[in-house]
Amino acid sequence: MAVDKGRQVRRMEHAAPDGAVLETPLEVLDFHMPAYTCDGNKRAIFVDRDGVLNRFGEMKKPGDVDELMVPGAVESLVSLMKTSRLPVYVVSNQQGCSTEAFAKRARAEMAMDRLAELVVAQGGKFAGVVFCPNKSRQQVPEGTVNAFKPHGGMFLEVALRDGIDLSQSYMIGDSVKDMVSARSAHPEMTTVLVKTGNKGQDEPRPFEPDGFVANIVEASQWVLAREGF
Ligand SMILES: [Mg+2]
């Protein structure tokens, strides 16, 4: 894994149905060095994982990921990717998976790998998978943006690297901190809350999300409708 300051990246490889081998970048991010200037012109869809794509539960082996997936989650994501033609990124807090916590980190990466594999097997592909291993109150270097949601570092990092205009992008999550992190990265990002997982009840809502729907299947449809499909 390439190590950068506050950031580690490796490529996950999976075989697509047509036999091609597709690569998905997996990024572990502690903080973002602030340089986002919103001059990107690509739009994107960000999705939280736990409570949105899967039910809460321990993921010790790939089969656990399959078992915990919300029914229809993978299919609706792939349909969202193919129909909207927008890049889809996972942005996930994985608290306590620091490099020192080897077993926990390995399990977190295994679970992300299996999720990406399920999507590739259905004919889709994430543009990227990002997770933040910080503890919730961990300090980050002065002048940087914490990647741990409710902070916006993961969005800013992806936006800077891939030229994403966050004001024209979407965030789908189950927690108020997903909505807050998106809006802190850019106040005009469109937010969609789902009624699975934390159901938006993890903390008081400082604002109402743009969409509030039953689950990831409806959230995908909501975004597609917004996109005119
Ligand atoms: Mg969540």
PDB file of N, CA and C and ligand atoms in Angstrom, residues 48-52 56 149 173-175 178 198, ligand 1:
ATOM      1  N   ASP A  48     -22.719   6.353   2.021  1.00  0.00           N
ATOM      2  CA  ASP A  48     -22.214   5.770   3.258  1.00  0.00           C
ATOM      3  C   ASP A  48     -22.429   4.253   3.175  1.00  0.00           C
ATOM      4  N   ARG A  49     -21.690   3.479   3.964  1.00  0.00           N
ATOM      5  CA  ARG A  49     -21.847   2.020   3.885  1.00  0.00           C
ATOM      6  C   ARG A  49     -22.757   1.459   4.984  1.00  0.00           C
ATOM      7  N   ASP A  50     -22.281   1.535   6.241  1.00  0.00           N
ATOM      8  CA  ASP A  50     -22.994   0.851   7.330  1.00  0.00           C
ATOM      9  C   ASP A  50     -24.338   1.521   7.614  1.00  0.00           C
ATOM     10  N   GLY A  51     -25.392   0.724   7.606  1.00  0.00           N
ATOM     11  CA  GLY A  51     -26.727   1.262   7.846  1.00  0.00           C
ATOM     12  C   GLY A  51     -27.410   1.701   6.559  1.00  0.00           C
ATOM     13  N   VAL A  52     -26.649   1.721   5.457  1.00  0.00           N
ATOM     14  CA  VAL A  52     -27.216   2.105   4.158  1.00  0.00           C
ATOM     15  C   VAL A  52     -27.157   0.898   3.208  1.00  0.00           C
ATOM     16  N   PHE A  56     -26.120  -3.238  10.371  1.00  0.00           N
ATOM     17  CA  PHE A  56     -25.002  -3.246  11.313  1.00  0.00           C
ATOM     18  C   PHE A  56     -24.689  -4.680  11.713  1.00  0.00           C
ATOM     19  N   LYS A 149     -16.273  11.607   9.513  1.00  0.00           N
ATOM     20  CA  LYS A 149     -17.556  12.300   9.495  1.00  0.00           C
ATOM     21  C   LYS A 149     -17.992  12.537  10.943  1.00  0.00           C
ATOM     22  N   GLY A 173     -26.928   8.815   3.010  1.00  0.00           N
ATOM     23  CA  GLY A 173     -26.473   8.276   4.291  1.00  0.00           C
ATOM     24  C   GLY A 173     -27.632   7.982   5.220  1.00  0.00           C
ATOM     25  N   ASP A 174     -27.331   7.276   6.331  1.00  0.00           N
ATOM     26  CA  ASP A 174     -28.368   6.929   7.307  1.00  0.00           C
ATOM     27  C   ASP A 174     -28.255   7.758   8.586  1.00  0.00           C
ATOM     28  N   SER A 175     -27.198   8.592   8.666  1.00  0.00           N
ATOM     29  CA  SER A 175     -26.936   9.324   9.910  1.00  0.00           C
ATOM     30  C   SER A 175     -26.943  10.825   9.660  1.00  0.00           C
ATOM     31  N   ASP A 178     -23.706  12.014   8.401  1.00  0.00           N
ATOM     32  CA  ASP A 178     -23.464  11.922   6.949  1.00  0.00           C
ATOM     33  C   ASP A 178     -23.911  13.213   6.262  1.00  0.00           C
ATOM     34  N   ASN A 198     -29.189   4.008  11.254  1.00  0.00           N
ATOM     35  CA  ASN A 198     -29.468   4.996  12.310  1.00  0.00           C
ATOM     36  C   ASN A 198     -30.734   5.808  12.045  1.00  0.00           C
TER      37      ASN A 198
HETATM   38 MG    MG B   1     -23.998   4.791   8.389  1.00  0.00          MG
END
